[in-house]
mmCIF file of C-alpha atoms in Angstrom:
data_model
loop_
_atom_site.group_PDB
_atom_site.id
_atom_site.type_symbol
_atom_site.label_atom_id
_atom_site.label_comp_id
_atom_site.label_asym_id
_atom_site.label_seq_id
_atom_site.Cartn_x
_atom_site.Cartn_y
_atom_site.Cartn_z
ATOM 1 C CA UNK A 1 -38.318 -47.877 85.397
ATOM 2 C CA UNK A 2 -38.652 -46.587 82.140
ATOM 3 C CA UNK A 3 -40.924 -43.885 83.628
ATOM 4 C CA UNK A 4 -38.297 -42.936 86.251
ATOM 5 C CA UNK A 5 -35.778 -42.411 83.557
ATOM 6 C CA UNK A 6 -37.998 -40.240 81.431
ATOM 7 C CA UNK A 7 -38.920 -38.336 84.464
ATOM 8 C CA UNK A 8 -35.284 -37.844 85.492
ATOM 9 C CA UNK A 9 -34.515 -36.818 81.744
ATOM 10 C CA UNK A 10 -37.423 -34.335 81.856
ATOM 11 C CA UNK A 11 -36.125 -32.932 85.051
ATOM 12 C CA UNK A 12 -32.690 -32.420 83.710
ATOM 13 C CA UNK A 13 -33.942 -30.710 80.627
ATOM 14 C CA UNK A 14 -36.196 -28.376 82.795
ATOM 15 C CA UNK A 15 -33.097 -27.608 85.067
ATOM 16 C CA UNK A 16 -31.070 -26.795 81.852
ATOM 17 C CA UNK A 17 -34.037 -24.774 80.436
ATOM 18 C CA UNK A 18 -34.237 -22.815 83.907
ATOM 19 C CA UNK A 19 -30.468 -22.045 83.568
ATOM 20 C CA UNK A 20 -31.271 -20.390 80.427
ATOM 21 C CA UNK A 21 -34.198 -18.280 81.715
ATOM 22 C CA UNK A 22 -31.905 -15.356 82.922
ATOM 23 C CA UNK A 23 -30.569 -15.273 79.304
ATOM 24 C CA UNK A 24 -33.933 -15.481 77.980
ATOM 25 C CA UNK A 25 -35.114 -12.590 80.183
ATOM 26 C CA UNK A 26 -31.975 -10.417 79.221
ATOM 27 C CA UNK A 27 -32.709 -10.998 75.535
ATOM 28 C CA UNK A 28 -36.565 -10.276 76.084
ATOM 29 C CA UNK A 29 -35.563 -6.965 77.769
ATOM 30 C CA UNK A 30 -33.155 -6.037 74.981
ATOM 31 C CA UNK A 31 -35.512 -7.013 72.122
ATOM 32 C CA UNK A 32 -38.995 -6.494 73.962
ATOM 33 C CA UNK A 33 -40.985 -5.986 70.641
ATOM 34 C CA UNK A 34 -39.769 -9.022 68.915
ATOM 35 C CA UNK A 35 -40.183 -12.711 69.221
ATOM 36 C CA UNK A 36 -37.586 -15.244 69.908
ATOM 37 C CA UNK A 37 -37.480 -16.331 66.332
ATOM 38 C CA UNK A 38 -36.598 -12.866 64.953
ATOM 39 C CA UNK A 39 -33.766 -12.787 67.794
ATOM 40 C CA UNK A 40 -32.444 -16.069 66.560
ATOM 41 C CA UNK A 41 -32.616 -15.048 62.933
ATOM 42 C CA UNK A 42 -30.634 -11.811 63.911
ATOM 43 C CA UNK A 43 -28.230 -14.029 65.815
ATOM 44 C CA UNK A 44 -27.796 -16.393 62.970
ATOM 45 C CA UNK A 45 -27.156 -13.509 60.545
ATOM 46 C CA UNK A 46 -24.447 -12.136 62.937
ATOM 47 C CA UNK A 47 -22.892 -15.639 63.318
ATOM 48 C CA UNK A 48 -22.629 -15.595 59.511
ATOM 49 C CA UNK A 49 -21.129 -12.287 59.383
ATOM 50 C CA UNK A 50 -18.753 -13.344 62.189
ATOM 51 C CA UNK A 51 -17.773 -16.445 60.040
ATOM 52 C CA UNK A 52 -17.464 -14.302 56.815
ATOM 53 C CA UNK A 53 -15.086 -11.801 58.549
ATOM 54 C CA UNK A 54 -13.142 -14.625 60.052
ATOM 55 C CA UNK A 55 -12.730 -16.142 56.709
ATOM 56 C CA UNK A 56 -11.771 -12.574 55.266
ATOM 57 C CA UNK A 57 -9.554 -12.130 58.060
ATOM 58 C CA UNK A 58 -7.606 -15.271 57.624
ATOM 59 C CA UNK A 59 -7.401 -14.460 53.901
ATOM 60 C CA UNK A 60 -5.907 -11.176 54.850
ATOM 61 C CA UNK A 61 -3.539 -12.554 57.267
ATOM 62 C CA UNK A 62 -2.269 -15.014 54.531
ATOM 63 C CA UNK A 63 -1.900 -12.158 52.222
ATOM 64 C CA UNK A 64 0.139 -10.290 54.882
ATOM 65 C CA UNK A 65 2.310 -13.407 55.191
ATOM 66 C CA UNK A 66 2.846 -13.563 51.428
ATOM 67 C CA UNK A 67 3.513 -9.783 51.135
ATOM 68 C CA UNK A 68 6.099 -9.967 54.109
ATOM 69 C CA UNK A 69 7.585 -12.908 52.307
ATOM 70 C CA UNK A 70 7.721 -10.785 49.159
ATOM 71 C CA UNK A 71 9.442 -7.858 51.092
ATOM 72 C CA UNK A 72 12.269 -10.189 52.461
ATOM 73 C CA UNK A 73 12.710 -11.571 48.859
ATOM 74 C CA UNK A 74 12.797 -7.836 47.392
ATOM 75 C CA UNK A 75 15.156 -6.700 50.346
ATOM 76 C CA UNK A 76 17.481 -9.716 49.337
ATOM 77 C CA UNK A 77 17.163 -8.602 45.723
ATOM 78 C CA UNK A 78 17.862 -4.948 46.716
ATOM 79 C CA UNK A 79 20.831 -5.980 48.711
ATOM 80 C CA UNK A 80 22.308 -8.277 45.849
ATOM 81 C CA UNK A 81 21.558 -5.330 43.513
ATOM 82 C CA UNK A 82 23.316 -2.771 45.641
ATOM 83 C CA UNK A 83 26.195 -5.205 46.091
ATOM 84 C CA UNK A 84 26.487 -5.648 42.368
ATOM 85 C CA UNK A 85 26.290 -1.781 41.955
ATOM 86 C CA UNK A 86 28.994 -1.139 44.477
ATOM 87 C CA UNK A 87 31.082 -3.902 42.629
ATOM 88 C CA UNK A 88 30.437 -2.257 39.340
ATOM 89 C CA UNK A 89 31.280 1.182 40.734
ATOM 90 C CA UNK A 90 34.571 0.030 42.207
ATOM 91 C CA UNK A 91 35.505 -1.620 38.899
ATOM 92 C CA UNK A 92 34.447 1.665 37.195
ATOM 93 C CA UNK A 93 36.473 3.774 39.663
ATOM 94 C CA UNK A 94 39.495 1.452 39.082
ATOM 95 C CA UNK A 95 39.142 1.946 35.305
ATOM 96 C CA UNK A 96 38.814 5.667 35.720
ATOM 97 C CA UNK A 97 41.903 5.821 37.947
ATOM 98 C CA UNK A 98 43.906 3.451 35.474
ATOM 99 C CA UNK A 99 42.727 5.737 32.683
ATOM 100 C CA UNK A 100 43.936 9.160 34.328
ATOM 101 C CA UNK A 101 47.266 7.256 35.486
ATOM 102 C CA UNK A 102 47.648 6.366 31.742
ATOM 103 C CA UNK A 103 46.785 10.029 30.675
ATOM 104 C CA UNK A 104 49.346 11.360 33.123
ATOM 105 C CA UNK A 105 52.006 9.064 31.796
ATOM 106 C CA UNK A 106 51.168 10.154 28.161
ATOM 107 C CA UNK A 107 51.256 13.604 29.359
ATOM 108 C CA UNK A 108 54.511 13.035 30.911
ATOM 109 C CA UNK A 109 55.556 11.408 27.639
ATOM 110 C CA UNK A 110 54.628 14.327 25.534
ATOM 111 C CA UNK A 111 56.573 16.666 27.808
ATOM 112 C CA UNK A 112 59.510 14.594 27.663
ATOM 113 C CA UNK A 113 59.087 14.747 23.829
ATOM 114 C CA UNK A 114 58.792 18.453 23.641
ATOM 115 C CA UNK A 115 61.697 18.767 26.188
ATOM 116 C CA UNK A 116 63.772 16.380 23.864
ATOM 117 C CA UNK A 117 62.722 18.433 20.823
ATOM 118 C CA UNK A 118 63.744 21.657 22.577
ATOM 119 C CA UNK A 119 66.986 20.105 23.710
ATOM 120 C CA UNK A 120 67.478 18.715 20.078
ATOM 121 C CA UNK A 121 66.783 22.145 18.455
ATOM 122 C CA UNK A 122 69.206 23.854 21.017
ATOM 123 C CA UNK A 123 71.788 21.166 20.319
ATOM 124 C CA UNK A 124 71.210 21.435 16.326
ATOM 125 C CA UNK A 125 71.646 25.177 16.649
ATOM 126 C CA UNK A 126 75.151 24.818 18.571
ATOM 127 C CA UNK A 127 76.248 22.100 16.030
ATOM 128 C CA UNK A 128 75.149 24.405 13.313
ATOM 129 C CA UNK A 129 76.879 27.421 14.898
ATOM 130 C CA UNK A 130 79.929 25.274 15.472
ATOM 131 C CA UNK A 131 79.781 24.010 11.993
ATOM 132 C CA UNK A 132 79.370 27.368 10.492
ATOM 133 C CA UNK A 133 82.472 28.592 12.558
ATOM 134 C CA UNK A 134 84.494 25.579 11.573
ATOM 135 C CA UNK A 135 83.487 25.974 7.814
ATOM 136 C CA UNK A 136 84.229 29.716 7.980
ATOM 137 C CA UNK A 137 87.712 29.061 9.089
ATOM 138 C CA UNK A 138 88.654 26.671 6.487
ATOM 139 C CA UNK A 139 87.109 28.660 3.847
ATOM 140 C CA UNK A 140 84.361 26.146 2.550
ATOM 141 C CA UNK A 141 82.380 29.039 0.684
ATOM 142 C CA UNK A 142 85.054 31.031 -1.030
ATOM 143 C CA UNK A 143 86.491 28.036 -3.122
ATOM 144 C CA UNK A 144 89.690 27.376 -1.078
ATOM 145 C CA UNK A 145 88.145 24.193 0.431
ATOM 146 C CA UNK A 146 90.972 21.830 0.771
ATOM 147 C CA UNK A 147 88.885 19.201 2.868
ATOM 148 C CA UNK A 148 86.168 18.880 0.190
ATOM 149 C CA UNK A 149 83.479 19.571 2.457
ATOM 150 C CA UNK A 150 79.789 20.466 1.463
ATOM 151 C CA UNK A 151 78.662 23.952 2.592
ATOM 152 C CA UNK A 152 75.069 22.812 2.504
ATOM 153 C CA UNK A 153 74.717 20.209 5.325
ATOM 154 C CA UNK A 154 71.467 20.113 6.986
ATOM 155 C CA UNK A 155 71.747 17.221 9.471
ATOM 156 C CA UNK A 156 73.702 17.798 12.523
ATOM 157 C CA UNK A 157 75.293 14.199 12.652
ATOM 158 C CA UNK A 158 76.781 15.114 9.132
ATOM 159 C CA UNK A 159 77.930 18.229 10.368
ATOM 160 C CA UNK A 160 79.851 16.616 13.322
ATOM 161 C CA UNK A 161 81.377 14.091 11.074
ATOM 162 C CA UNK A 162 82.544 16.753 8.728
ATOM 163 C CA UNK A 163 84.041 18.597 11.761
ATOM 164 C CA UNK A 164 85.639 15.373 12.797
ATOM 165 C CA UNK A 165 87.251 15.068 9.397
ATOM 166 C CA UNK A 166 88.477 18.553 9.727
ATOM 167 C CA UNK A 167 90.082 18.004 12.878
ATOM 168 C CA UNK A 168 91.600 14.511 11.673
ATOM 169 C CA UNK A 169 93.011 16.187 8.520
ATOM 170 C CA UNK A 170 94.115 19.146 10.376
ATOM 171 C CA UNK A 171 97.710 18.610 11.443
ATOM 172 C CA UNK A 172 100.177 20.681 13.289
ATOM 173 C CA UNK A 173 101.643 21.602 10.060
ATOM 174 C CA UNK A 174 98.386 22.700 8.458
ATOM 175 C CA UNK A 175 97.963 24.988 11.554
#
C-alpha cells in the first residue's frame, strides 16, 4: 500500500509538472541562451522590484491622503481667514462711514458757526448803526448828553440797553 500511495503521489507530481511544461517551453523560447536558474533569478529580481514599487506606491498613496487632508485643513483655514477679513472689512467700512458722517456733521456745525458769525456781524453792524443814529439824535458827542450815555460802547447788548434807557427816559414832553 505504501508503494501505491507513493506511486500515486509521483503520478500527481508528474501531472503537475507536465502542466508546467508549456510554460517552461515559452520561457525557454523567450530566454533560449539562458538556463532556468538565471531566469528564476531574473524573476526574483523582478518580484523584488514589484514589491519595492508596491511599498513605494503605498507610501505615496499615504502621502497623497496626508496632502489631501492638509488641503482640506488649509481650505478651512482660508475660509476662516476670509470670513475674518470680510468681517474686519465690514467693521472698517462702518468706522469709515461713521467717521465721514462725523466729519459731515462737523462741517455742518462749522457752516452753522460761520453763518452765525456772519449773522452776528450783520446784526452788530445794524445795532451799531441804530445806536449811532440814536446817539446822534440825543447829542451824546457834543456835550448835551442829558441821559449820561457813554459814546464808546462796543458791545451790542450794551448799546441795546442804552437805547432802551433812551426810549424809557424819553417822554412825550421830551419829544
